[in-house]
C-alpha angles and dihedrals in degrees: 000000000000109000100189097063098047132061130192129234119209126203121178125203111202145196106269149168145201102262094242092055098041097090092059089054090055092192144133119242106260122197107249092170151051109187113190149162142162123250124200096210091197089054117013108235120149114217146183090013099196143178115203098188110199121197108239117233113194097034137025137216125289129219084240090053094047085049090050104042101016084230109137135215088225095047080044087050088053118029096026131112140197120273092243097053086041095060090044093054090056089048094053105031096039087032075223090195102075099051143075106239122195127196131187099269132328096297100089089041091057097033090052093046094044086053093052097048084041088066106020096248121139126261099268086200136066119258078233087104130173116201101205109188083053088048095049100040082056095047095050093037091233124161097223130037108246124223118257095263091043086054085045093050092042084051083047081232115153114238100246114210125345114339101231098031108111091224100052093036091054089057100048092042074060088063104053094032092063098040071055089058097030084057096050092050093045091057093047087049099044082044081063107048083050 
C-alpha cells in the first residue's frame, strides 16, 4: 500500500450524557470508537471503512448515548477492546505512521491525545494532521464552521449511516475531505489552461 497517495480519516464515538442527567453519572468521556477509513485524494474513493469498538473502563454507556450513536453497553461488553489494544490495532492494521490522517475539526485530535497521555500509551497518528471543518469553512469562504451534516447538506451530499457513529462519520468527513482536494486541483487545472 502506497501511503503517500492515501490519508485517514479518523472519526471517534464517546461516553455522553444529556446534559440534565450527566451530574448523576459522575464520569469522564471515555473513547468507545475509532471510526476509519481510508481515502484515495486523486480519485475519491473511500476504503477499509472500519469500527474499532473499545470497551470503556471508567464510564459506561447512557441511554442518551445509545439514542445518539445506536452503540450499546452490552455490544461494547462483547465485541469491545481496551484502548490500548485499540490504538495498537490501528497502528498495526492502518500502519498510521506513515499517513497523513484528518478529523472533523481539532476534538478527536485532543480527546485521542488526552486519552494516550491518560494512560501512557503513544500517539497511534501522525503529527501530519487536517483539520477538515477549518479546511471546508476556507474553501467555501464561510464565517462559521458548520457542523459535519451542515458541510454535507451545502455539498448536497447525502449523510450516509448514523450521524455520531465513528464508522459512518469517517466515511462522510471522506467525502468532504476529498470535494475539499478535487476543488483545489480543479482550480489549479482550470489556473493552466488559462
Amino acid at each position: 500500500m502506497d501511503a503517500t497517495n492515501k490519508i485517514i480519516v479518523v472519526a471517534l464515538g464517546e461516553t455522553c450524557w444529556e446534559e440534565k442527567m450527566a451530574k448523576f453519572y459522575n464520569s469522564e468521556s471515555e473513547i468507545i470508537e475509532i471510526g476509519v477509513c481510508l481515502l484515495d485524494p486523486r480519485r475519491g474513493t473511500i476504503t477499509r471503512n472500519k469500527a474499532i469498538l473499545i470497551k470503556p473502563e471508567k464510564s459506561e454507556v447512557s441511554p442518551y448515548c445509545t439514542r445518539i450513536t445506536t452503540i450499546t453497553q452490552y455490544l461494547l461488553d462483547k465485541r469491545g477492546i481496551l484502548f490500548k489494544k485499540a490504538c495498537a490495532r490501528l497502528k498495526s492494521e492502518y500502519k498510521t505512521h506513515q499517513y497523513i490522517w484528518a478529523s472533523y475539526g481539532n476534538h478527536d485530535f485532543e480527546a485521542l491525545g488526552d486519552q494516550c497521555k491518560e494512560q501512557n500509551i503513544d500517539f497511534p497518528l501522525s503529527q501530519n494532521h487536517i483539520d477538515v471543518r477549518e479546511l471546508f469553512k476556507r474553501k467555501k469562504k464561510l464565517r462559521k464552521r458548520p457542523l459535519m451534516h451542515e458541510a454535507l447538506q451545502i455539498l448536497g451530499l447525502p449523510l450516509e449511516g448514523t450521524y455520531h457513529r465513528g464508522v459512518d462519520d469517517a466515511r462522510n468527513i471522506a467525502k468532504i475531505l476529498y470535494w475539499c482536494i478535487s476543488e483545489k486541483i480543479m482550480n489549479e487545472k482550470r489556473f493552466w489552461f488559462l
